[in-house]
mmCIF file of C-alpha atoms in Angstrom:
data_model
loop_
_atom_site.group_PDB
_atom_site.id
_atom_site.type_symbol
_atom_site.label_atom_id
_atom_site.label_comp_id
_atom_site.label_asym_id
_atom_site.label_seq_id
_atom_site.Cartn_x
_atom_site.Cartn_y
_atom_site.Cartn_z
ATOM 1 C CA MET A 1 -74.256 -16.827 -59.731
ATOM 2 C CA PRO A 2 -72.969 -18.670 -62.839
ATOM 3 C CA PRO A 3 -75.484 -19.876 -65.442
ATOM 4 C CA ASP A 4 -76.556 -23.446 -65.280
ATOM 5 C CA VAL A 5 -74.040 -25.692 -67.013
ATOM 6 C CA ALA A 6 -76.799 -27.826 -68.504
ATOM 7 C CA LEU A 7 -78.273 -24.688 -69.879
ATOM 8 C CA LEU A 8 -75.047 -23.834 -71.691
ATOM 9 C CA THR A 9 -74.342 -27.264 -72.984
ATOM 10 C CA THR A 10 -77.578 -27.240 -75.004
ATOM 11 C CA LEU A 11 -76.326 -24.289 -76.954
ATOM 12 C CA ARG A 12 -74.417 -26.400 -79.384
ATOM 13 C CA SER A 13 -77.430 -28.302 -80.485
ATOM 14 C CA GLN A 14 -79.443 -25.070 -80.698
ATOM 15 C CA ALA A 15 -76.705 -23.587 -82.842
ATOM 16 C CA ARG A 16 -76.753 -26.652 -85.116
ATOM 17 C CA GLY A 17 -80.466 -26.217 -85.335
ATOM 18 C CA VAL A 18 -80.146 -22.734 -86.898
ATOM 19 C CA GLN A 19 -77.091 -23.786 -88.969
ATOM 20 C CA PRO A 20 -79.041 -23.796 -92.205
ATOM 21 C CA ARG A 21 -79.953 -20.143 -91.695
ATOM 22 C CA THR A 22 -76.414 -19.333 -90.691
ATOM 23 C CA VAL A 23 -75.035 -20.883 -93.859
ATOM 24 C CA ALA A 24 -77.637 -19.346 -96.136
ATOM 25 C CA LEU A 25 -76.911 -15.752 -94.770
ATOM 26 C CA ARG A 26 -73.233 -16.238 -95.057
ATOM 27 C CA ARG A 27 -73.395 -17.493 -98.677
ATOM 28 C CA ALA A 28 -75.683 -14.609 -99.584
ATOM 29 C CA LEU A 29 -73.271 -12.059 -98.138
ATOM 30 C CA HIS A 30 -70.262 -13.838 -99.677
ATOM 31 C CA ARG A 31 -71.751 -13.534 -103.133
ATOM 32 C CA ARG A 32 -72.266 -9.767 -102.767
ATOM 33 C CA PRO A 33 -69.282 -8.386 -100.767
ATOM 34 C CA GLU A 34 -69.107 -4.592 -100.122
ATOM 35 C CA LEU A 35 -66.095 -2.453 -99.085
ATOM 36 C CA GLY A 36 -65.656 0.259 -96.454
ATOM 37 C CA LEU A 37 -68.368 2.101 -94.572
ATOM 38 C CA ASP A 38 -71.172 2.119 -97.125
ATOM 39 C CA LEU A 39 -72.706 -1.428 -97.272
ATOM 40 C CA PRO A 40 -76.319 -1.032 -98.282
ATOM 41 C CA HIS A 41 -76.887 -4.641 -99.428
ATOM 42 C CA THR A 42 -75.174 -6.143 -96.388
ATOM 43 C CA ARG A 43 -77.098 -3.795 -94.049
ATOM 44 C CA ASP A 44 -80.455 -4.741 -95.700
ATOM 45 C CA ALA A 45 -79.540 -8.437 -95.495
ATOM 46 C CA VAL A 46 -78.833 -8.156 -91.763
ATOM 47 C CA VAL A 47 -82.122 -6.271 -91.200
ATOM 48 C CA ALA A 48 -84.082 -8.912 -93.102
ATOM 49 C CA ALA A 49 -82.370 -11.709 -91.072
ATOM 50 C CA LEU A 50 -83.442 -10.052 -87.793
ATOM 51 C CA ALA A 51 -86.877 -8.976 -88.893
ATOM 52 C CA ASP A 52 -88.894 -11.822 -87.227
ATOM 53 C CA LEU A 53 -87.105 -11.419 -83.858
ATOM 54 C CA PRO A 54 -88.236 -9.324 -80.896
ATOM 55 C CA LEU A 55 -85.315 -6.772 -81.325
ATOM 56 C CA GLN A 56 -85.066 -3.066 -81.304
ATOM 57 C CA VAL A 57 -83.235 -2.219 -84.484
ATOM 58 C CA HIS A 58 -81.321 0.980 -85.069
ATOM 59 C CA LEU A 59 -79.580 1.950 -88.353
ATOM 60 C CA GLY A 60 -76.426 4.115 -88.420
ATOM 61 C CA ARG A 61 -76.707 7.760 -89.531
ATOM 62 C CA SER A 62 -73.222 8.221 -90.993
ATOM 63 C CA VAL A 63 -72.327 4.618 -91.877
ATOM 64 C CA SER A 64 -74.121 1.374 -92.826
ATOM 65 C CA SER A 65 -74.129 0.034 -89.298
ATOM 66 C CA VAL A 66 -76.923 -2.008 -87.665
ATOM 67 C CA VAL A 67 -77.524 -2.086 -83.904
ATOM 68 C CA ALA A 68 -80.045 -4.525 -82.421
ATOM 69 C CA VAL A 69 -81.095 -4.744 -78.819
ATOM 70 C CA LEU A 70 -82.633 -7.838 -77.229
ATOM 71 C CA GLU A 71 -84.212 -7.328 -73.746
ATOM 72 C CA GLY A 72 -84.087 -10.119 -71.132
ATOM 73 C CA ALA A 73 -86.966 -11.078 -68.920
ATOM 74 C CA ARG A 74 -85.745 -8.786 -66.121
ATOM 75 C CA PRO A 75 -83.679 -5.578 -65.740
ATOM 76 C CA GLY A 76 -79.952 -6.051 -65.587
ATOM 77 C CA PRO A 77 -76.655 -5.202 -67.221
ATOM 78 C CA THR A 78 -75.779 -4.977 -70.912
ATOM 79 C CA VAL A 79 -73.393 -7.223 -72.891
ATOM 80 C CA LEU A 80 -72.213 -6.201 -76.365
ATOM 81 C CA LEU A 81 -71.534 -8.764 -79.142
ATOM 82 C CA ARG A 82 -69.829 -7.604 -82.382
ATOM 83 C CA GLY A 83 -69.748 -8.861 -85.964
ATOM 84 C CA ASP A 84 -67.923 -6.827 -88.589
ATOM 85 C CA MET A 85 -69.421 -6.712 -92.074
ATOM 86 C CA ASP A 86 -67.014 -5.424 -94.680
ATOM 87 C CA ALA A 87 -64.970 -7.250 -97.360
ATOM 88 C CA LEU A 88 -61.549 -6.758 -98.949
ATOM 89 C CA PRO A 89 -60.497 -5.354 -102.301
ATOM 90 C CA LEU A 90 -59.212 -8.442 -104.070
ATOM 91 C CA ALA A 91 -60.484 -10.812 -106.737
ATOM 92 C CA GLU A 92 -61.606 -14.182 -105.395
ATOM 93 C CA ASP A 93 -60.038 -17.345 -106.687
ATOM 94 C CA THR A 94 -61.579 -20.164 -104.616
ATOM 95 C CA GLY A 95 -63.794 -21.822 -107.066
ATOM 96 C CA LEU A 96 -66.630 -21.920 -104.532
ATOM 97 C CA ALA A 97 -70.197 -22.273 -105.923
ATOM 98 C CA PHE A 98 -71.137 -19.092 -104.051
ATOM 99 C CA ALA A 99 -67.984 -17.072 -104.883
ATOM 100 C CA SER A 100 -68.006 -13.284 -105.105
ATOM 101 C CA GLU A 101 -70.013 -11.833 -107.917
ATOM 102 C CA THR A 102 -68.519 -8.384 -107.386
ATOM 103 C CA ASP A 103 -65.436 -7.623 -109.398
ATOM 104 C CA GLY A 104 -62.483 -6.733 -107.158
ATOM 105 C CA ALA A 105 -64.149 -7.549 -103.790
ATOM 106 C CA MET A 106 -64.106 -10.602 -101.671
ATOM 107 C CA HIS A 107 -64.905 -11.668 -98.084
ATOM 108 C CA ALA A 108 -61.328 -12.858 -97.603
ATOM 109 C CA CYS A 109 -61.227 -12.083 -93.853
ATOM 110 C CA GLY A 110 -64.395 -13.988 -92.932
ATOM 111 C CA HIS A 111 -66.580 -11.069 -91.992
ATOM 112 C CA ASP A 112 -69.417 -12.753 -93.739
ATOM 113 C CA THR A 113 -69.220 -15.595 -91.277
ATOM 114 C CA HIS A 114 -69.047 -13.107 -88.361
ATOM 115 C CA VAL A 115 -72.294 -11.514 -89.508
ATOM 116 C CA ALA A 116 -74.099 -14.810 -90.059
ATOM 117 C CA MET A 117 -72.877 -16.198 -86.636
ATOM 118 C CA LEU A 118 -73.992 -13.042 -84.761
ATOM 119 C CA ALA A 119 -77.412 -13.002 -86.472
ATOM 120 C CA SER A 120 -78.023 -16.675 -85.525
ATOM 121 C CA ALA A 121 -76.826 -16.062 -81.972
ATOM 122 C CA ALA A 122 -79.465 -13.331 -81.772
ATOM 123 C CA ARG A 123 -82.025 -15.972 -82.860
ATOM 124 C CA VAL A 124 -80.864 -18.457 -80.221
ATOM 125 C CA LEU A 125 -80.863 -15.834 -77.521
ATOM 126 C CA ALA A 126 -84.280 -14.443 -78.546
ATOM 127 C CA ALA A 127 -85.699 -17.997 -77.760
ATOM 128 C CA ARG A 128 -84.101 -17.912 -74.289
ATOM 129 C CA ARG A 129 -85.056 -14.393 -73.064
ATOM 130 C CA ASN A 130 -86.430 -15.842 -69.881
ATOM 131 C CA ASP A 131 -82.966 -17.240 -69.112
ATOM 132 C CA PHE A 132 -81.317 -13.889 -68.542
ATOM 133 C CA ALA A 133 -81.655 -10.518 -66.862
ATOM 134 C CA GLY A 134 -80.501 -7.449 -68.820
ATOM 135 C CA ARG A 135 -80.034 -6.871 -72.426
ATOM 136 C CA VAL A 136 -77.876 -8.002 -75.399
ATOM 137 C CA LEU A 137 -76.530 -5.303 -77.770
ATOM 138 C CA PHE A 138 -75.667 -6.746 -81.224
ATOM 139 C CA MET A 139 -73.160 -4.620 -83.046
ATOM 140 C CA PHE A 140 -73.133 -5.148 -86.822
ATOM 141 C CA GLN A 141 -70.184 -2.948 -87.867
ATOM 142 C CA PRO A 142 -68.945 -1.784 -91.248
ATOM 143 C CA GLY A 143 -65.442 -0.510 -92.134
ATOM 144 C CA GLU A 144 -63.188 -2.733 -90.017
ATOM 145 C CA GLU A 145 -60.699 -3.155 -92.770
ATOM 146 C CA GLY A 146 -58.892 0.148 -92.204
ATOM 147 C CA PHE A 147 -61.892 2.482 -92.148
ATOM 148 C CA HIS A 148 -62.357 2.785 -88.362
ATOM 149 C CA GLY A 149 -65.977 1.647 -88.497
ATOM 150 C CA ALA A 150 -66.172 1.028 -84.750
ATOM 151 C CA ARG A 151 -65.084 4.586 -83.974
ATOM 152 C CA TYR A 152 -67.912 5.900 -86.173
ATOM 153 C CA MET A 153 -70.389 3.773 -84.257
ATOM 154 C CA ILE A 154 -68.977 4.948 -80.890
ATOM 155 C CA ASP A 155 -69.177 8.583 -82.069
ATOM 156 C CA GLU A 156 -72.869 7.969 -82.829
ATOM 157 C CA GLY A 157 -73.392 6.963 -79.228
ATOM 158 C CA LEU A 158 -73.180 3.164 -79.260
ATOM 159 C CA LEU A 159 -71.450 3.051 -75.864
ATOM 160 C CA ASP A 160 -73.165 6.068 -74.231
ATOM 161 C CA ARG A 161 -75.369 5.685 -71.186
ATOM 162 C CA THR A 162 -78.093 7.297 -73.318
ATOM 163 C CA GLY A 163 -77.252 4.994 -76.281
ATOM 164 C CA PRO A 164 -79.419 2.143 -77.776
ATOM 165 C CA ALA A 165 -78.901 -0.159 -74.747
ATOM 166 C CA GLY A 166 -77.178 2.107 -72.227
ATOM 167 C CA ARG A 167 -73.566 1.717 -71.353
ATOM 168 C CA PRO A 168 -72.404 -1.870 -72.004
ATOM 169 C CA ASP A 169 -70.895 -3.690 -69.036
ATOM 170 C CA ALA A 170 -68.970 -6.226 -71.137
ATOM 171 C CA ALA A 171 -68.138 -6.568 -74.822
ATOM 172 C CA TYR A 172 -67.017 -9.578 -76.836
ATOM 173 C CA ALA A 173 -66.154 -10.465 -80.466
ATOM 174 C CA LEU A 174 -65.034 -13.545 -82.424
ATOM 175 C CA HIS A 175 -62.802 -13.607 -85.474
ATOM 176 C CA ILE A 176 -62.503 -16.571 -87.603
ATOM 177 C CA SER A 177 -59.084 -17.820 -88.882
ATOM 178 C CA ALA A 178 -58.482 -20.230 -91.708
ATOM 179 C CA THR A 179 -55.194 -21.252 -90.139
ATOM 180 C CA LEU A 180 -56.536 -22.602 -86.859
ATOM 181 C CA PRO A 181 -58.146 -25.976 -86.412
ATOM 182 C CA SER A 182 -61.864 -25.761 -87.092
ATOM 183 C CA GLY A 183 -63.995 -25.098 -83.972
ATOM 184 C CA GLU A 184 -61.141 -24.224 -81.555
ATOM 185 C CA VAL A 185 -61.253 -20.968 -79.605
ATOM 186 C CA HIS A 186 -57.967 -19.197 -79.106
ATOM 187 C CA VAL A 187 -57.666 -16.397 -76.541
ATOM 188 C CA ARG A 188 -55.280 -14.690 -74.181
ATOM 189 C CA PRO A 189 -55.386 -11.897 -71.672
ATOM 190 C CA GLY A 190 -53.725 -8.529 -72.187
ATOM 191 C CA PRO A 191 -52.429 -7.338 -75.576
ATOM 192 C CA LEU A 192 -53.922 -9.586 -78.230
ATOM 193 C CA MET A 193 -53.336 -7.566 -81.456
ATOM 194 C CA ALA A 194 -51.043 -4.664 -82.304
ATOM 195 C CA ALA A 195 -51.485 -1.066 -83.050
ATOM 196 C CA ALA A 196 -50.791 -0.415 -86.750
ATOM 197 C CA ASP A 197 -49.654 2.983 -88.134
ATOM 198 C CA ALA A 198 -48.891 3.955 -91.653
ATOM 199 C CA VAL A 199 -45.474 5.548 -92.361
ATOM 200 C CA THR A 200 -44.611 7.668 -95.373
ATOM 201 C CA VAL A 201 -41.247 9.370 -96.025
ATOM 202 C CA THR A 202 -40.427 11.742 -98.841
ATOM 203 C CA VAL A 203 -36.713 12.304 -99.322
ATOM 204 C CA ARG A 204 -36.004 15.462 -101.401
ATOM 205 C CA GLY A 205 -32.597 16.082 -103.048
ATOM 206 C CA ARG A 206 -31.569 17.636 -106.319
ATOM 207 C CA GLY A 207 -31.873 15.805 -109.643
ATOM 208 C CA GLY A 208 -29.162 15.565 -112.225
ATOM 209 C CA HIS A 209 -27.344 13.302 -114.757
ATOM 210 C CA ALA A 210 -26.388 9.841 -113.667
ATOM 211 C CA SER A 211 -22.798 10.411 -114.889
ATOM 212 C CA ALA A 212 -22.284 13.328 -112.497
ATOM 213 C CA PRO A 213 -23.757 12.462 -109.097
ATOM 214 C CA HIS A 214 -21.407 15.029 -107.513
ATOM 215 C CA ASP A 215 -23.448 17.756 -109.190
ATOM 216 C CA ALA A 216 -26.649 16.463 -107.724
ATOM 217 C CA LEU A 217 -28.049 15.472 -104.357
ATOM 218 C CA ASP A 218 -29.153 11.879 -104.909
ATOM 219 C CA PRO A 219 -32.092 10.980 -102.584
ATOM 220 C CA LEU A 220 -31.791 7.222 -103.278
ATOM 221 C CA PRO A 221 -28.681 6.522 -101.128
ATOM 222 C CA ALA A 222 -30.329 8.416 -98.278
ATOM 223 C CA ALA A 223 -33.575 6.494 -98.630
ATOM 224 C CA ALA A 224 -31.598 3.123 -98.783
ATOM 225 C CA ALA A 225 -29.665 4.097 -95.639
ATOM 226 C CA MET A 226 -32.889 4.923 -93.836
ATOM 227 C CA VAL A 227 -34.335 1.415 -94.444
ATOM 228 C CA GLY A 228 -31.413 -0.325 -92.674
ATOM 229 C CA ALA A 229 -31.044 2.364 -90.000
ATOM 230 C CA LEU A 230 -34.771 2.151 -89.059
ATOM 231 C CA GLN A 231 -34.368 -1.635 -88.313
ATOM 232 C CA THR A 232 -31.377 -0.911 -86.191
ATOM 233 C CA ALA A 233 -33.155 1.825 -84.300
ATOM 234 C CA VAL A 234 -35.938 -0.623 -83.430
ATOM 235 C CA THR A 235 -33.556 -3.155 -81.936
ATOM 236 C CA ARG A 236 -31.464 -0.575 -80.107
ATOM 237 C CA ARG A 237 -34.141 1.845 -78.820
ATOM 238 C CA VAL A 238 -37.093 -0.433 -77.980
ATOM 239 C CA SER A 239 -36.946 -3.152 -75.344
ATOM 240 C CA ALA A 240 -36.944 -6.664 -76.708
ATOM 241 C CA HIS A 241 -39.833 -7.279 -74.317
ATOM 242 C CA HIS A 242 -42.004 -4.898 -76.223
ATOM 243 C CA PRO A 243 -42.266 -6.202 -79.839
ATOM 244 C CA VAL A 244 -42.178 -3.787 -82.755
ATOM 245 C CA VAL A 245 -42.499 -4.662 -86.365
ATOM 246 C CA LEU A 246 -41.431 -1.976 -88.818
ATOM 247 C CA THR A 247 -41.775 -2.709 -92.488
ATOM 248 C CA ILE A 248 -40.836 -0.494 -95.389
ATOM 249 C CA ALA A 249 -42.952 -2.099 -98.114
ATOM 250 C CA ARG A 250 -42.640 0.280 -101.018
ATOM 251 C CA ILE A 251 -39.963 2.571 -102.413
ATOM 252 C CA VAL A 252 -40.635 4.722 -105.534
ATOM 253 C CA ALA A 253 -38.041 6.873 -107.259
ATOM 254 C CA GLY A 254 -36.784 7.893 -110.725
ATOM 255 C CA THR A 255 -37.987 7.514 -114.259
ATOM 256 C CA THR A 256 -35.117 5.940 -116.205
ATOM 257 C CA ASN A 257 -31.593 4.636 -115.816
ATOM 258 C CA ASN A 258 -29.580 7.736 -116.498
ATOM 259 C CA ILE A 259 -31.372 10.361 -114.334
ATOM 260 C CA ILE A 260 -30.783 11.008 -110.719
ATOM 261 C CA PRO A 261 -34.267 11.791 -109.366
ATOM 262 C CA GLU A 262 -35.216 14.795 -107.298
ATOM 263 C CA THR A 263 -37.282 12.779 -104.755
ATOM 264 C CA ALA A 264 -37.554 9.267 -103.351
ATOM 265 C CA PHE A 265 -40.736 8.055 -101.675
ATOM 266 C CA MET A 266 -41.087 5.237 -99.056
ATOM 267 C CA GLU A 267 -43.988 3.899 -97.263
ATOM 268 C CA GLY A 268 -44.692 1.067 -94.831
ATOM 269 C CA THR A 269 -46.221 0.275 -91.415
ATOM 270 C CA VAL A 270 -45.161 0.128 -87.907
ATOM 271 C CA ARG A 271 -46.853 -2.235 -85.362
ATOM 272 C CA THR A 272 -46.539 -2.110 -81.641
ATOM 273 C CA LEU A 273 -48.050 -3.690 -78.569
ATOM 274 C CA SER A 274 -47.895 -0.838 -76.059
ATOM 275 C CA GLU A 275 -48.549 2.869 -76.221
ATOM 276 C CA THR A 276 -45.070 3.517 -74.736
ATOM 277 C CA SER A 277 -43.275 1.646 -77.600
ATOM 278 C CA ARG A 278 -45.603 3.166 -80.016
ATOM 279 C CA ALA A 279 -44.626 6.683 -79.022
ATOM 280 C CA THR A 280 -40.964 5.782 -78.812
ATOM 281 C CA VAL A 281 -40.766 4.194 -82.244
ATOM 282 C CA HIS A 282 -42.704 7.155 -83.813
ATOM 283 C CA ASP A 283 -40.047 9.528 -82.434
ATOM 284 C CA GLU A 284 -37.199 7.257 -83.794
ATOM 285 C CA ILE A 285 -38.668 7.166 -87.262
ATOM 286 C CA GLU A 286 -38.809 10.882 -87.378
ATOM 287 C CA ARG A 287 -35.333 11.353 -85.921
ATOM 288 C CA VAL A 288 -33.551 8.687 -88.053
ATOM 289 C CA CYS A 289 -35.073 9.857 -91.326
ATOM 290 C CA ARG A 290 -34.482 13.548 -90.908
ATOM 291 C CA TYR A 291 -30.798 13.188 -89.724
ATOM 292 C CA ILE A 292 -29.859 10.644 -92.365
ATOM 293 C CA ALA A 293 -31.304 12.929 -94.983
ATOM 294 C CA MET A 294 -29.358 15.759 -93.527
ATOM 295 C CA ALA A 295 -26.124 13.721 -93.747
ATOM 296 C CA HIS A 296 -26.737 13.304 -97.420
ATOM 297 C CA GLY A 297 -27.495 16.917 -98.010
ATOM 298 C CA CYS A 298 -31.201 16.099 -98.489
ATOM 299 C CA THR A 299 -34.303 16.754 -96.538
ATOM 300 C CA ALA A 300 -36.972 14.292 -95.367
ATOM 301 C CA GLU A 301 -40.694 14.810 -94.813
ATOM 302 C CA VAL A 302 -42.005 12.126 -92.445
ATOM 303 C CA HIS A 303 -45.721 11.413 -91.934
ATOM 304 C CA ILE A 304 -47.101 8.809 -89.514
ATOM 305 C CA GLU A 305 -50.834 8.186 -89.848
ATOM 306 C CA PRO A 306 -52.214 6.583 -86.702
ATOM 307 C CA GLY A 307 -54.127 3.498 -87.291
ATOM 308 C CA TYR A 308 -56.001 1.227 -84.814
ATOM 309 C CA PRO A 309 -54.850 1.142 -81.169
ATOM 310 C CA VAL A 310 -53.519 -1.954 -79.464
ATOM 311 C CA THR A 311 -56.279 -4.519 -78.871
ATOM 312 C CA VAL A 312 -56.166 -5.330 -75.212
ATOM 313 C CA ASN A 313 -58.250 -8.094 -73.651
ATOM 314 C CA ASP A 314 -59.455 -7.640 -70.067
ATOM 315 C CA ALA A 315 -57.869 -10.472 -68.068
ATOM 316 C CA ASP A 316 -61.160 -11.495 -66.410
ATOM 317 C CA ALA A 317 -63.070 -11.378 -69.663
ATOM 318 C CA ALA A 318 -60.498 -13.395 -71.464
ATOM 319 C CA ASP A 319 -60.639 -15.966 -68.742
ATOM 320 C CA ARG A 320 -64.382 -15.980 -69.014
ATOM 321 C CA VAL A 321 -64.208 -16.611 -72.720
ATOM 322 C CA GLY A 322 -61.934 -19.668 -72.141
ATOM 323 C CA LYS A 323 -64.070 -21.131 -69.401
ATOM 324 C CA LEU A 324 -67.200 -20.502 -71.389
ATOM 325 C CA ALA A 325 -65.905 -22.135 -74.565
ATOM 326 C CA HIS A 326 -64.650 -25.058 -72.458
ATOM 327 C CA THR A 327 -68.184 -25.622 -71.079
ATOM 328 C CA VAL A 328 -69.935 -25.183 -74.463
ATOM 329 C CA LEU A 329 -67.423 -26.784 -76.811
ATOM 330 C CA GLY A 330 -65.185 -28.978 -74.614
ATOM 331 C CA ARG A 331 -61.822 -28.606 -72.945
ATOM 332 C CA ASP A 332 -59.876 -29.761 -75.962
ATOM 333 C CA ARG A 333 -61.421 -26.876 -78.098
ATOM 334 C CA VAL A 334 -59.877 -24.053 -76.060
ATOM 335 C CA VAL A 335 -56.241 -22.814 -76.533
ATOM 336 C CA THR A 336 -54.557 -20.036 -74.496
ATOM 337 C CA MET A 337 -52.302 -18.146 -76.863
ATOM 338 C CA ASP A 338 -48.678 -17.730 -75.764
ATOM 339 C CA THR A 339 -48.174 -14.508 -77.746
ATOM 340 C CA PRO A 340 -50.135 -11.754 -79.349
ATOM 341 C CA ILE A 341 -50.268 -11.363 -83.130
ATOM 342 C CA MET A 342 -49.092 -8.234 -84.972
ATOM 343 C CA GLY A 343 -52.160 -7.663 -87.017
ATOM 344 C CA ALA A 344 -54.534 -4.925 -86.059
ATOM 345 C CA GLU A 345 -58.308 -4.829 -85.220
ATOM 346 C CA ASP A 346 -60.641 -1.877 -84.642
ATOM 347 C CA PHE A 347 -62.575 -3.698 -81.887
ATOM 348 C CA SER A 348 -59.670 -2.105 -79.961
ATOM 349 C CA TYR A 349 -61.784 1.032 -79.806
ATOM 350 C CA VAL A 350 -64.571 -0.804 -77.952
ATOM 351 C CA LEU A 351 -62.189 -2.552 -75.628
ATOM 352 C CA ALA A 352 -60.603 0.696 -74.726
ATOM 353 C CA GLU A 353 -63.925 1.754 -73.180
ATOM 354 C CA VAL A 354 -65.595 -1.482 -72.072
ATOM 355 C CA PRO A 355 -64.018 -4.410 -70.361
ATOM 356 C CA GLY A 356 -64.143 -7.368 -72.697
ATOM 357 C CA ALA A 357 -62.280 -9.697 -75.034
ATOM 358 C CA LEU A 358 -61.785 -10.724 -78.681
ATOM 359 C CA ALA A 359 -61.089 -14.394 -79.447
ATOM 360 C CA PHE A 360 -60.154 -16.292 -82.513
ATOM 361 C CA LEU A 361 -62.372 -19.082 -83.869
ATOM 362 C CA GLY A 362 -60.682 -21.785 -85.893
ATOM 363 C CA GLY A 363 -62.106 -22.272 -89.397
ATOM 364 C CA CYS A 364 -59.588 -24.380 -91.284
ATOM 365 C CA PRO A 365 -61.375 -26.458 -93.930
ATOM 366 C CA PRO A 366 -61.581 -30.270 -93.411
ATOM 367 C CA ASN A 367 -58.790 -32.317 -94.897
ATOM 368 C CA VAL A 368 -56.484 -29.277 -95.025
ATOM 369 C CA HIS A 369 -53.597 -28.832 -92.562
ATOM 370 C CA PRO A 370 -53.788 -25.476 -90.743
ATOM 371 C CA GLY A 371 -50.131 -24.836 -91.543
ATOM 372 C CA THR A 372 -50.717 -25.045 -95.286
ATOM 373 C CA ALA A 373 -54.262 -23.531 -95.541
ATOM 374 C CA PRO A 374 -54.451 -20.221 -97.398
ATOM 375 C CA PRO A 375 -54.687 -17.611 -94.695
ATOM 376 C CA ASN A 376 -57.086 -14.701 -94.022
ATOM 377 C CA HIS A 377 -56.602 -12.003 -96.690
ATOM 378 C CA SER A 378 -55.649 -14.530 -99.381
ATOM 379 C CA ASN A 379 -57.731 -14.568 -102.562
ATOM 380 C CA ARG A 380 -57.833 -18.373 -102.093
ATOM 381 C CA VAL A 381 -58.938 -18.567 -98.443
ATOM 382 C CA VAL A 382 -61.802 -20.870 -97.592
ATOM 383 C CA PHE A 383 -63.466 -21.287 -94.223
ATOM 384 C CA ASP A 384 -65.083 -24.389 -92.792
ATOM 385 C CA GLU A 385 -68.773 -23.508 -92.379
ATOM 386 C CA ASP A 386 -69.225 -26.131 -89.692
ATOM 387 C CA ALA A 387 -67.193 -23.875 -87.378
ATOM 388 C CA MET A 388 -69.931 -21.280 -87.511
ATOM 389 C CA ALA A 389 -72.090 -23.482 -85.295
ATOM 390 C CA SER A 390 -69.372 -23.286 -82.628
ATOM 391 C CA GLY A 391 -69.165 -19.608 -83.020
ATOM 392 C CA VAL A 392 -72.955 -19.176 -82.640
ATOM 393 C CA ALA A 393 -72.901 -21.250 -79.459
ATOM 394 C CA VAL A 394 -69.950 -19.274 -78.031
ATOM 395 C CA TYR A 395 -71.615 -15.863 -78.835
ATOM 396 C CA ALA A 396 -74.877 -16.897 -77.201
ATOM 397 C CA GLY A 397 -73.091 -18.521 -74.296
ATOM 398 C CA LEU A 398 -71.053 -15.366 -73.574
ATOM 399 C CA ALA A 399 -74.300 -13.342 -73.339
ATOM 400 C CA LEU A 400 -75.965 -15.912 -71.072
ATOM 401 C CA ASP A 401 -72.830 -16.043 -68.904
ATOM 402 C CA ALA A 402 -72.667 -12.300 -68.545
ATOM 403 C CA LEU A 403 -76.345 -11.968 -67.801
ATOM 404 C CA ALA A 404 -76.687 -14.869 -65.420
ATOM 405 C CA LYS A 405 -79.698 -14.775 -63.104
#
């Protein structure tokens, strides 16, 4: 039985009612960003924000995670809602009154807004415990920016039947974007974000004088040939219907202009949208680099470090997000995405085990065109705080929808 539409449509006003708290928490976190898996200040701020609510709170053992459980009025299933907490290693240049006070760290991906929205959604849902059966599992996660924080939490039992709230039946997350119109929700079924793996190649030759390359084995021509050949391999070995983005972003070799170096080092990333194309392109990188090195009389050491898996939205869950956002925010605030994006996200670990969906929440500042707004991960990115009320309403609505009477 679906939840009462009138019940859901009141969520926007309730989200606006807690907006001062949402903004205050977001700004406090923005001033003191923390990196990676150890976020003591952020963890303590989350615990304090939840302290007056009827929640069971659990702290991570190996990382600075916070898990909170809200029990409904009657027994029922469990829905998980996630907010990631970590910042990025760059210096802020926004001019905001609440700009980062930590040198070399900034909430440039909006995780401070995710935490604030999730904490306020917990407050809204705590006031409506009689409206649902089951429980809500709030996942406050460190280490999304390349540190596999979700995997640490899963390893600690987050999704286990004996975990803090039992095995979740559904899982949802929102991610704010400064280049989408404020308050819009963008979602799609199936692959939403790519797997991202790090590639390093060390080409080894024999050094010598620049005037006598025939007496050396120059690794640089081999490395240069690899860059072009890898792009050709992608277009000729992987179906055009399975996008792959392979970028060699850094090449390091040599010390001066008249010495042929012994080694050349390259690194980059490869992004894929299926495990099949992921395996294929890994094999191609290895093969192309080794044989091109051999053709130049050199050797190549290839290492591919697996990153996050493909983020795959369950079709029914993605449809539920769209319908829920339509009811809570309005039809004109919901966009079905035509294509995935090639960024990566470690909520993929959760969605690999629990049916659910991740959606994007527009946060472009007012009087700025989304096409020209500084994007996420820019040191100049600014998010519209008014969008957070929409995010709070959607988070709360997803829980109420999943735990309908």
